[in-house]
Short mmCIF file of N, CA and C in Angstrom, two decimals:
data_model
loop_
_atom_site.label_atom_id
_atom_site.label_comp_id
_atom_site.label_asym_id
_atom_site.label_seq_id
_atom_site.Cartn_x
_atom_site.Cartn_y
_atom_site.Cartn_z
N UNK N 230 0.86 -1.16 0.00
CA UNK N 230 0.00 0.00 0.00
C UNK N 230 0.91 1.23 0.00
N UNK N 231 0.62 2.14 -0.84
CA UNK N 231 1.40 3.36 -0.93
C UNK N 231 0.67 4.49 -0.24
N UNK N 232 1.42 5.41 0.29
CA UNK N 232 0.78 6.57 0.89
C UNK N 232 1.58 7.82 0.57
N UNK N 233 0.89 8.92 0.58
CA UNK N 233 1.51 10.23 0.39
C UNK N 233 0.84 11.20 1.32
N UNK N 234 1.56 12.21 1.68
CA UNK N 234 0.96 13.27 2.48
C UNK N 234 0.57 14.41 1.57
N UNK N 235 -0.39 15.15 1.98
CA UNK N 235 -0.77 16.33 1.21
C UNK N 235 -0.06 17.53 1.81
N UNK N 236 0.09 18.50 1.05
CA UNK N 236 0.74 19.71 1.57
C UNK N 236 2.12 19.85 0.97
N UNK N 237 3.15 19.65 1.81
CA UNK N 237 4.49 19.93 1.33
C UNK N 237 5.13 18.75 0.58
N UNK N 238 4.47 17.59 0.50
CA UNK N 238 4.96 16.42 -0.23
C UNK N 238 6.36 15.97 0.18
N UNK N 239 6.73 16.18 1.41
CA UNK N 239 8.06 15.74 1.85
C UNK N 239 8.05 14.31 2.35
N UNK N 240 6.88 13.75 2.72
CA UNK N 240 6.82 12.37 3.20
C UNK N 240 6.12 11.50 2.16
N UNK N 241 6.69 10.36 1.87
CA UNK N 241 6.05 9.37 1.01
C UNK N 241 6.74 8.03 1.25
N UNK N 242 6.12 6.93 0.78
CA UNK N 242 6.70 5.60 1.01
C UNK N 242 5.66 4.52 0.79
N UNK N 243 5.90 3.33 1.37
CA UNK N 243 4.96 2.22 1.25
C UNK N 243 4.91 1.47 2.58
N UNK N 244 3.87 0.67 2.74
CA UNK N 244 3.72 -0.15 3.95
C UNK N 244 3.62 -1.61 3.53
N UNK N 245 3.89 -2.49 4.46
CA UNK N 245 3.73 -3.92 4.22
C UNK N 245 2.26 -4.30 4.33
N UNK N 246 1.88 -5.34 3.59
CA UNK N 246 0.51 -5.83 3.62
C UNK N 246 0.44 -7.01 4.59
N UNK N 247 -0.49 -6.97 5.53
CA UNK N 247 -0.65 -8.04 6.52
C UNK N 247 -2.06 -8.61 6.43
N UNK N 248 -2.16 -9.92 6.54
CA UNK N 248 -3.46 -10.60 6.62
C UNK N 248 -3.70 -10.95 8.08
N UNK N 249 -4.89 -10.66 8.54
CA UNK N 249 -5.24 -10.97 9.93
C UNK N 249 -6.43 -11.92 9.90
N UNK N 250 -6.31 -13.02 10.63
CA UNK N 250 -7.40 -13.99 10.71
C UNK N 250 -7.60 -14.34 12.18
N UNK N 251 -8.84 -14.22 12.63
CA UNK N 251 -9.15 -14.58 14.01
C UNK N 251 -9.20 -16.10 14.13
N UNK N 252 -8.72 -16.61 15.23
CA UNK N 252 -8.75 -18.06 15.47
C UNK N 252 -10.19 -18.52 15.68
N UNK N 253 -10.53 -19.68 15.11
CA UNK N 253 -11.86 -20.23 15.31
C UNK N 253 -11.90 -21.00 16.61
N UNK N 254 -13.08 -21.04 17.19
CA UNK N 254 -13.27 -21.79 18.43
C UNK N 254 -14.33 -22.85 18.24
N UNK N 255 -14.58 -23.59 19.29
CA UNK N 255 -15.63 -24.60 19.29
C UNK N 255 -16.98 -23.88 19.30
N UNK N 256 -17.90 -24.23 18.40
CA UNK N 256 -19.19 -23.52 18.35
C UNK N 256 -20.08 -23.87 19.53
N UNK N 257 -21.05 -23.00 19.79
CA UNK N 257 -22.06 -23.29 20.80
C UNK N 257 -23.05 -24.31 20.27
N UNK N 258 -24.07 -24.61 21.07
CA UNK N 258 -25.11 -25.56 20.67
C UNK N 258 -26.00 -24.98 19.58
N UNK N 259 -26.51 -25.86 18.71
CA UNK N 259 -27.49 -25.41 17.73
C UNK N 259 -28.74 -24.97 18.48
N UNK N 260 -29.52 -24.10 17.85
CA UNK N 260 -30.74 -23.59 18.49
C UNK N 260 -31.96 -24.14 17.78
N UNK N 261 -33.08 -24.13 18.49
CA UNK N 261 -34.40 -24.46 17.92
C UNK N 261 -34.45 -25.81 17.22
N UNK N 262 -33.83 -26.82 17.80
CA UNK N 262 -33.93 -28.18 17.26
C UNK N 262 -35.36 -28.66 17.46
N UNK N 263 -36.03 -29.04 16.37
CA UNK N 263 -37.43 -29.43 16.50
C UNK N 263 -37.83 -30.38 15.37
N UNK N 264 -38.94 -31.06 15.61
CA UNK N 264 -39.56 -31.92 14.60
C UNK N 264 -40.40 -31.05 13.69
N UNK N 265 -40.42 -31.38 12.42
CA UNK N 265 -41.32 -30.71 11.48
C UNK N 265 -42.51 -31.60 11.23
N UNK N 266 -43.50 -31.04 10.58
CA UNK N 266 -44.67 -31.85 10.26
C UNK N 266 -44.24 -33.04 9.41
N UNK N 267 -44.67 -34.22 9.84
CA UNK N 267 -44.32 -35.45 9.15
C UNK N 267 -45.13 -35.57 7.87
N UNK N 268 -44.46 -35.85 6.79
CA UNK N 268 -45.13 -36.03 5.51
C UNK N 268 -45.32 -37.52 5.26
N UNK N 269 -46.55 -37.98 5.29
CA UNK N 269 -46.84 -39.40 5.14
C UNK N 269 -46.27 -39.96 3.85
N UNK N 270 -46.18 -39.17 2.80
CA UNK N 270 -45.67 -39.66 1.52
C UNK N 270 -44.20 -40.08 1.61
N UNK N 271 -43.47 -39.64 2.64
CA UNK N 271 -42.07 -40.03 2.81
C UNK N 271 -41.92 -41.39 3.47
N UNK N 272 -42.98 -41.97 4.00
CA UNK N 272 -42.90 -43.24 4.71
C UNK N 272 -43.01 -44.41 3.73
N UNK N 273 -42.38 -45.52 4.09
CA UNK N 273 -42.53 -46.76 3.34
C UNK N 273 -43.04 -47.81 4.32
N UNK N 274 -43.19 -49.05 3.86
CA UNK N 274 -43.58 -50.13 4.77
C UNK N 274 -42.43 -50.54 5.67
N UNK N 275 -41.20 -50.12 5.35
CA UNK N 275 -40.02 -50.51 6.13
C UNK N 275 -39.57 -49.45 7.12
N UNK N 276 -39.78 -48.20 6.81
CA UNK N 276 -39.32 -47.13 7.70
C UNK N 276 -40.17 -45.89 7.51
N UNK N 277 -40.02 -44.98 8.47
CA UNK N 277 -40.67 -43.67 8.40
C UNK N 277 -39.57 -42.61 8.38
N UNK N 278 -39.86 -41.49 7.76
CA UNK N 278 -38.91 -40.37 7.72
C UNK N 278 -39.47 -39.26 8.60
N UNK N 279 -38.72 -38.91 9.64
CA UNK N 279 -39.12 -37.86 10.57
C UNK N 279 -38.24 -36.64 10.30
N UNK N 280 -38.78 -35.56 9.73
CA UNK N 280 -37.96 -34.39 9.42
C UNK N 280 -37.67 -33.56 10.67
N UNK N 281 -36.40 -33.17 10.82
CA UNK N 281 -35.99 -32.27 11.90
C UNK N 281 -35.32 -31.05 11.30
N UNK N 282 -35.39 -29.93 12.01
CA UNK N 282 -34.70 -28.70 11.59
C UNK N 282 -34.05 -28.07 12.81
N UNK N 283 -33.11 -27.17 12.57
CA UNK N 283 -32.44 -26.45 13.63
C UNK N 283 -31.88 -25.16 13.05
N UNK N 284 -31.46 -24.26 13.95
CA UNK N 284 -30.81 -23.01 13.57
C UNK N 284 -29.36 -23.07 14.01
N UNK N 285 -28.52 -22.27 13.35
CA UNK N 285 -27.10 -22.26 13.73
C UNK N 285 -26.94 -21.75 15.16
N UNK N 286 -25.81 -22.05 15.78
CA UNK N 286 -25.60 -21.61 17.17
C UNK N 286 -25.62 -20.09 17.29
N UNK N 287 -26.04 -19.60 18.45
CA UNK N 287 -26.01 -18.17 18.73
C UNK N 287 -24.56 -17.68 18.77
N UNK N 288 -23.65 -18.54 19.22
CA UNK N 288 -22.22 -18.22 19.28
C UNK N 288 -21.47 -19.19 18.36
N UNK N 289 -21.40 -18.89 17.03
CA UNK N 289 -20.75 -19.83 16.12
C UNK N 289 -19.23 -19.93 16.32
N UNK N 290 -18.61 -18.87 16.80
CA UNK N 290 -17.16 -18.82 17.07
C UNK N 290 -16.33 -19.23 15.84
N UNK N 291 -16.79 -18.78 14.68
CA UNK N 291 -16.10 -19.08 13.44
C UNK N 291 -17.10 -19.44 12.36
N UNK N 292 -16.60 -19.89 11.23
CA UNK N 292 -17.44 -20.29 10.12
C UNK N 292 -17.96 -21.70 10.36
N UNK N 293 -19.28 -21.89 10.33
CA UNK N 293 -19.86 -23.22 10.53
C UNK N 293 -19.59 -24.05 9.26
N UNK N 294 -18.85 -25.14 9.44
CA UNK N 294 -18.46 -25.99 8.31
C UNK N 294 -19.44 -27.14 8.08
N UNK N 295 -20.33 -27.39 9.01
CA UNK N 295 -21.29 -28.48 8.85
C UNK N 295 -21.87 -28.87 10.19
N UNK N 296 -22.63 -29.97 10.17
CA UNK N 296 -23.31 -30.46 11.37
C UNK N 296 -23.18 -31.98 11.43
N UNK N 297 -23.17 -32.51 12.64
CA UNK N 297 -23.20 -33.96 12.84
C UNK N 297 -24.55 -34.30 13.45
N UNK N 298 -25.24 -35.28 12.86
CA UNK N 298 -26.54 -35.73 13.34
C UNK N 298 -26.40 -37.22 13.66
N UNK N 299 -26.81 -37.61 14.85
CA UNK N 299 -26.85 -39.03 15.19
C UNK N 299 -28.14 -39.31 15.94
N UNK N 300 -28.61 -40.52 15.86
CA UNK N 300 -29.83 -40.87 16.57
C UNK N 300 -29.76 -42.32 17.02
N UNK N 301 -30.58 -42.61 18.04
CA UNK N 301 -30.57 -43.94 18.64
C UNK N 301 -31.91 -44.22 19.30
N UNK N 302 -32.15 -45.49 19.55
CA UNK N 302 -33.27 -45.88 20.40
C UNK N 302 -32.89 -45.54 21.83
N UNK N 303 -33.81 -45.04 22.62
CA UNK N 303 -33.48 -44.67 23.99
C UNK N 303 -33.04 -45.86 24.83
N UNK N 304 -33.57 -47.03 24.55
CA UNK N 304 -33.24 -48.20 25.36
C UNK N 304 -31.88 -48.79 25.00
N UNK N 305 -31.21 -48.27 23.99
CA UNK N 305 -29.93 -48.79 23.55
C UNK N 305 -28.83 -47.75 23.72
N UNK N 306 -27.62 -48.17 24.12
CA UNK N 306 -26.51 -47.22 24.22
C UNK N 306 -25.86 -46.93 22.87
N UNK N 307 -26.25 -47.65 21.82
CA UNK N 307 -25.58 -47.54 20.53
C UNK N 307 -26.35 -46.67 19.55
N UNK N 308 -25.62 -45.94 18.73
CA UNK N 308 -26.23 -45.13 17.68
C UNK N 308 -26.84 -46.04 16.62
N UNK N 309 -27.97 -45.63 16.07
CA UNK N 309 -28.52 -46.31 14.91
C UNK N 309 -27.76 -45.82 13.68
N UNK N 310 -27.50 -44.53 13.63
CA UNK N 310 -26.86 -43.95 12.47
C UNK N 310 -26.26 -42.61 12.85
N UNK N 311 -25.20 -42.23 12.15
CA UNK N 311 -24.58 -40.93 12.36
C UNK N 311 -24.17 -40.40 11.00
N UNK N 312 -24.48 -39.13 10.72
CA UNK N 312 -24.13 -38.52 9.44
C UNK N 312 -23.51 -37.15 9.66
N UNK N 313 -22.72 -36.74 8.69
CA UNK N 313 -22.21 -35.37 8.65
C UNK N 313 -22.97 -34.68 7.53
N UNK N 314 -23.44 -33.47 7.80
CA UNK N 314 -24.39 -32.83 6.90
C UNK N 314 -24.13 -31.33 6.90
N UNK N 315 -24.35 -30.67 5.78
CA UNK N 315 -24.09 -29.23 5.70
C UNK N 315 -25.33 -28.36 5.88
N UNK N 316 -26.51 -28.90 5.68
CA UNK N 316 -27.72 -28.10 5.78
C UNK N 316 -28.21 -27.96 7.21
N UNK N 317 -29.37 -27.32 7.37
CA UNK N 317 -29.97 -27.14 8.70
C UNK N 317 -31.29 -27.89 8.82
N UNK N 318 -31.39 -29.00 8.08
CA UNK N 318 -32.55 -29.89 8.21
C UNK N 318 -32.10 -31.29 7.78
N UNK N 319 -32.84 -32.28 8.26
CA UNK N 319 -32.49 -33.66 7.92
C UNK N 319 -33.70 -34.55 8.15
N UNK N 320 -33.83 -35.62 7.37
CA UNK N 320 -34.90 -36.58 7.55
C UNK N 320 -34.39 -37.82 8.25
N UNK N 321 -34.79 -38.01 9.51
CA UNK N 321 -34.37 -39.17 10.30
C UNK N 321 -35.19 -40.38 9.87
N UNK N 322 -34.53 -41.48 9.53
CA UNK N 322 -35.25 -42.71 9.20
C UNK N 322 -35.37 -43.55 10.48
N UNK N 323 -36.61 -43.89 10.82
CA UNK N 323 -36.86 -44.74 11.98
C UNK N 323 -37.44 -46.06 11.48
N UNK N 324 -36.90 -47.17 12.01
CA UNK N 324 -37.28 -48.50 11.55
C UNK N 324 -38.11 -49.27 12.56
N UNK N 325 -38.21 -48.80 13.77
CA UNK N 325 -38.97 -49.51 14.81
C UNK N 325 -40.11 -48.65 15.30
N UNK N 326 -41.27 -49.25 15.49
CA UNK N 326 -42.42 -48.51 15.98
C UNK N 326 -42.58 -48.73 17.48
N UNK N 327 -43.45 -47.95 18.08
CA UNK N 327 -43.69 -48.00 19.53
C UNK N 327 -42.38 -47.90 20.30
N UNK N 328 -41.54 -47.01 19.87
CA UNK N 328 -40.23 -46.80 20.49
C UNK N 328 -39.99 -45.32 20.72
N UNK N 329 -39.11 -45.03 21.64
CA UNK N 329 -38.67 -43.66 21.89
C UNK N 329 -37.28 -43.51 21.30
N UNK N 330 -37.10 -42.44 20.53
CA UNK N 330 -35.83 -42.14 19.87
C UNK N 330 -35.25 -40.85 20.43
N UNK N 331 -33.93 -40.74 20.38
CA UNK N 331 -33.25 -39.49 20.72
C UNK N 331 -32.33 -39.12 19.56
N UNK N 332 -32.41 -37.85 19.15
CA UNK N 332 -31.59 -37.31 18.08
C UNK N 332 -30.63 -36.30 18.71
N UNK N 333 -29.38 -36.30 18.25
CA UNK N 333 -28.36 -35.37 18.73
C UNK N 333 -27.80 -34.61 17.53
N UNK N 334 -27.71 -33.28 17.63
CA UNK N 334 -27.17 -32.46 16.54
C UNK N 334 -26.10 -31.54 17.12
N UNK N 335 -24.95 -31.46 16.45
CA UNK N 335 -23.89 -30.54 16.87
C UNK N 335 -23.31 -29.83 15.65
N UNK N 336 -22.87 -28.59 15.85
CA UNK N 336 -22.28 -27.77 14.79
C UNK N 336 -20.76 -27.96 14.79
N UNK N 337 -20.14 -27.70 13.63
CA UNK N 337 -18.70 -27.86 13.50
C UNK N 337 -18.05 -26.62 12.89
N UNK N 338 -16.92 -26.22 13.45
CA UNK N 338 -16.03 -25.23 12.84
C UNK N 338 -14.70 -25.94 12.58
N UNK N 339 -13.72 -25.22 12.09
CA UNK N 339 -12.40 -25.81 11.87
C UNK N 339 -11.77 -26.28 13.19
N UNK N 340 -12.23 -25.73 14.32
CA UNK N 340 -11.68 -26.12 15.62
C UNK N 340 -12.30 -27.41 16.14
N UNK N 341 -13.44 -27.84 15.60
CA UNK N 341 -14.07 -29.09 16.04
C UNK N 341 -15.57 -28.94 16.23
N UNK N 342 -16.17 -29.99 16.79
CA UNK N 342 -17.61 -30.02 17.03
C UNK N 342 -17.95 -29.40 18.37
N UNK N 343 -19.09 -28.72 18.42
CA UNK N 343 -19.60 -28.15 19.66
C UNK N 343 -20.43 -29.16 20.43
N UNK N 344 -21.02 -28.70 21.53
CA UNK N 344 -21.90 -29.56 22.33
C UNK N 344 -23.13 -29.94 21.52
N UNK N 345 -23.65 -31.13 21.82
CA UNK N 345 -24.84 -31.62 21.12
C UNK N 345 -26.12 -31.07 21.73
N UNK N 346 -27.08 -30.79 20.87
CA UNK N 346 -28.44 -30.47 21.29
C UNK N 346 -29.24 -31.75 21.11
N UNK N 347 -30.14 -32.03 22.03
CA UNK N 347 -30.85 -33.31 22.08
C UNK N 347 -32.35 -33.12 21.89
N UNK N 348 -32.97 -34.04 21.16
CA UNK N 348 -34.41 -34.05 20.94
C UNK N 348 -34.89 -35.49 21.08
N UNK N 349 -35.90 -35.72 21.93
CA UNK N 349 -36.44 -37.05 22.15
C UNK N 349 -37.89 -37.09 21.69
N UNK N 350 -38.27 -38.16 21.00
CA UNK N 350 -39.65 -38.30 20.54
C UNK N 350 -40.03 -39.78 20.51
N UNK N 351 -41.32 -40.06 20.49
CA UNK N 351 -41.84 -41.42 20.41
C UNK N 351 -42.58 -41.60 19.09
N UNK N 352 -42.52 -42.81 18.58
CA UNK N 352 -43.23 -43.16 17.35
C UNK N 352 -44.20 -44.27 17.68
N UNK N 353 -45.44 -44.16 17.20
CA UNK N 353 -46.43 -45.20 17.46
C UNK N 353 -47.60 -45.09 16.52
N UNK N 354 -48.56 -45.98 16.71
CA UNK N 354 -49.76 -46.01 15.88
C UNK N 354 -50.88 -45.25 16.57
N UNK N 355 -51.81 -44.69 15.81
CA UNK N 355 -52.98 -44.06 16.42
C UNK N 355 -53.79 -45.10 17.20
N UNK N 356 -54.54 -44.70 18.21
CA UNK N 356 -55.33 -45.65 18.98
C UNK N 356 -56.28 -46.45 18.09
N UNK N 357 -56.31 -47.77 18.32
CA UNK N 357 -57.23 -48.63 17.59
C UNK N 357 -56.80 -49.00 16.19
N UNK N 358 -55.62 -48.59 15.75
CA UNK N 358 -55.14 -48.91 14.41
C UNK N 358 -53.93 -49.83 14.52
N UNK N 359 -53.81 -50.83 13.62
CA UNK N 359 -52.58 -51.62 13.61
C UNK N 359 -51.44 -50.74 13.12
N UNK N 360 -50.23 -51.00 13.60
CA UNK N 360 -49.13 -50.13 13.21
C UNK N 360 -48.72 -50.38 11.77
N UNK N 361 -48.63 -49.31 11.00
CA UNK N 361 -48.00 -49.28 9.69
C UNK N 361 -47.32 -47.92 9.62
N UNK N 362 -46.17 -47.86 8.98
CA UNK N 362 -45.50 -46.57 8.90
C UNK N 362 -46.35 -45.55 8.14
N UNK N 363 -47.26 -46.02 7.28
CA UNK N 363 -48.14 -45.08 6.60
C UNK N 363 -49.16 -44.47 7.56
N UNK N 364 -49.32 -45.05 8.76
CA UNK N 364 -50.25 -44.52 9.77
C UNK N 364 -49.51 -43.82 10.91
N UNK N 365 -48.27 -43.48 10.68
CA UNK N 365 -47.41 -42.95 11.73
C UNK N 365 -47.95 -41.69 12.38
N UNK N 366 -47.85 -41.63 13.70
CA UNK N 366 -48.02 -40.37 14.41
C UNK N 366 -46.89 -40.26 15.41
N UNK N 367 -46.49 -39.06 15.70
CA UNK N 367 -45.49 -38.82 16.73
C UNK N 367 -46.23 -38.62 18.04
N UNK N 368 -45.89 -39.40 19.04
CA UNK N 368 -46.67 -39.39 20.27
C UNK N 368 -46.21 -38.33 21.25
N UNK N 369 -44.93 -38.04 21.30
CA UNK N 369 -44.49 -37.03 22.26
C UNK N 369 -43.14 -36.47 21.86
N UNK N 370 -42.83 -35.32 22.41
CA UNK N 370 -41.53 -34.69 22.23
C UNK N 370 -41.16 -34.06 23.55
N UNK N 371 -39.95 -34.31 24.02
CA UNK N 371 -39.54 -33.79 25.31
C UNK N 371 -38.91 -32.42 25.21
N UNK N 372 -38.74 -31.89 24.00
CA UNK N 372 -38.07 -30.60 23.84
C UNK N 372 -39.07 -29.48 23.60
N UNK N 373 -40.07 -29.73 22.77
CA UNK N 373 -41.01 -28.68 22.43
C UNK N 373 -42.10 -28.58 23.49
N UNK N 374 -42.59 -27.39 23.72
CA UNK N 374 -43.67 -27.23 24.69
C UNK N 374 -45.01 -27.61 24.08
N UNK N 375 -45.19 -27.38 22.78
CA UNK N 375 -46.44 -27.77 22.11
C UNK N 375 -46.17 -27.81 20.61
N UNK N 376 -46.71 -28.83 19.98
CA UNK N 376 -46.53 -28.94 18.54
C UNK N 376 -47.66 -29.77 17.97
N UNK N 377 -47.96 -29.56 16.71
CA UNK N 377 -48.98 -30.36 16.04
C UNK N 377 -48.32 -31.10 14.88
N UNK N 378 -48.60 -32.38 14.79
CA UNK N 378 -48.09 -33.21 13.71
C UNK N 378 -49.27 -33.69 12.89
N UNK N 379 -49.19 -33.56 11.61
CA UNK N 379 -50.28 -33.88 10.70
C UNK N 379 -50.00 -35.22 10.03
N UNK N 380 -50.93 -36.12 10.08
CA UNK N 380 -50.84 -37.40 9.39
C UNK N 380 -51.93 -37.38 8.32
N UNK N 381 -51.59 -37.05 7.09
CA UNK N 381 -52.59 -36.73 6.07
C UNK N 381 -53.46 -37.91 5.68
N UNK N 382 -52.93 -39.10 5.64
CA UNK N 382 -53.73 -40.23 5.20
C UNK N 382 -54.88 -40.51 6.17
N UNK N 383 -54.67 -40.32 7.46
CA UNK N 383 -55.71 -40.59 8.45
C UNK N 383 -56.45 -39.33 8.88
N UNK N 384 -56.01 -38.18 8.41
CA UNK N 384 -56.60 -36.90 8.80
C UNK N 384 -56.58 -36.73 10.32
N UNK N 385 -55.45 -37.03 10.93
CA UNK N 385 -55.30 -36.91 12.37
C UNK N 385 -54.26 -35.86 12.70
N UNK N 386 -54.44 -35.20 13.81
CA UNK N 386 -53.44 -34.28 14.33
C UNK N 386 -53.13 -34.71 15.75
N UNK N 387 -51.86 -34.81 16.07
CA UNK N 387 -51.45 -35.13 17.43
C UNK N 387 -50.90 -33.87 18.05
N UNK N 388 -51.43 -33.49 19.20
CA UNK N 388 -50.92 -32.34 19.94
C UNK N 388 -50.23 -32.90 21.16
N UNK N 389 -48.97 -32.55 21.35
CA UNK N 389 -48.27 -33.09 22.50
C UNK N 389 -47.59 -31.97 23.27
N UNK N 390 -47.38 -32.23 24.55
CA UNK N 390 -46.84 -31.23 25.46
C UNK N 390 -45.59 -31.77 26.13
N UNK N 391 -44.77 -30.89 26.63
CA UNK N 391 -43.47 -31.26 27.17
C UNK N 391 -43.56 -32.18 28.39
N UNK N 392 -44.61 -32.06 29.18
CA UNK N 392 -44.68 -32.87 30.39
C UNK N 392 -45.15 -34.30 30.12
N UNK N 393 -45.48 -34.62 28.87
CA UNK N 393 -45.94 -35.95 28.46
C UNK N 393 -47.20 -36.40 29.18
N UNK N 394 -47.87 -35.54 29.91
CA UNK N 394 -49.11 -35.91 30.57
C UNK N 394 -50.31 -35.65 29.68
N UNK N 395 -50.12 -34.86 28.65
CA UNK N 395 -51.24 -34.50 27.80
C UNK N 395 -50.89 -34.83 26.35
N UNK N 396 -51.61 -35.74 25.78
CA UNK N 396 -51.41 -36.07 24.37
C UNK N 396 -52.79 -36.19 23.76
N UNK N 397 -53.21 -35.18 23.03
CA UNK N 397 -54.55 -35.14 22.45
C UNK N 397 -54.51 -35.60 21.01
N UNK N 398 -55.41 -36.49 20.66
CA UNK N 398 -55.54 -36.95 19.29
C UNK N 398 -56.89 -36.49 18.79
N UNK N 399 -56.93 -35.78 17.69
CA UNK N 399 -58.21 -35.29 17.19
C UNK N 399 -58.29 -35.46 15.68
N UNK N 400 -59.49 -35.61 15.19
CA UNK N 400 -59.73 -35.68 13.75
C UNK N 400 -59.66 -34.28 13.17
N UNK N 401 -58.97 -34.16 12.07
CA UNK N 401 -58.89 -32.87 11.38
C UNK N 401 -60.03 -32.83 10.36
N UNK N 402 -60.75 -31.71 10.24
CA UNK N 402 -61.88 -31.66 9.29
C UNK N 402 -61.44 -31.81 7.86
#
């Protein structure tokens, strides 16, 4: 970079060019991890697809390079699956019904992965119906205070609350 002074023009010269980069840190937890409305058309006879979304951490501490998503049955210490993903949504495939699942999502910078955010939900059949993934309803979520899940084939809406004491099933007009 060159510089000159105005006025008497007695000072002039050049400066060195420096690049400055702040060090990246471990990101904070992702925010607003939640289930989205389940689309029955995504289900097969073998598995159901449960869509989840999240927002980037409030404190990214650098450029977010991606996310790690893993999920498991609550009764098992082992992961069912773990993926690395760049977007802020993902479709979890669940293969077992009448089970409680836990999903973990963490953000990544060049410094590494941040703490995981956790979401727990149950999968089951509507009352009085034999279980088929095409009849899937989400029975509860321990993270959201209230949410509605639409099951289009049965025209049912499940409303669930964080305390798991209230789970209302109603017919949608």
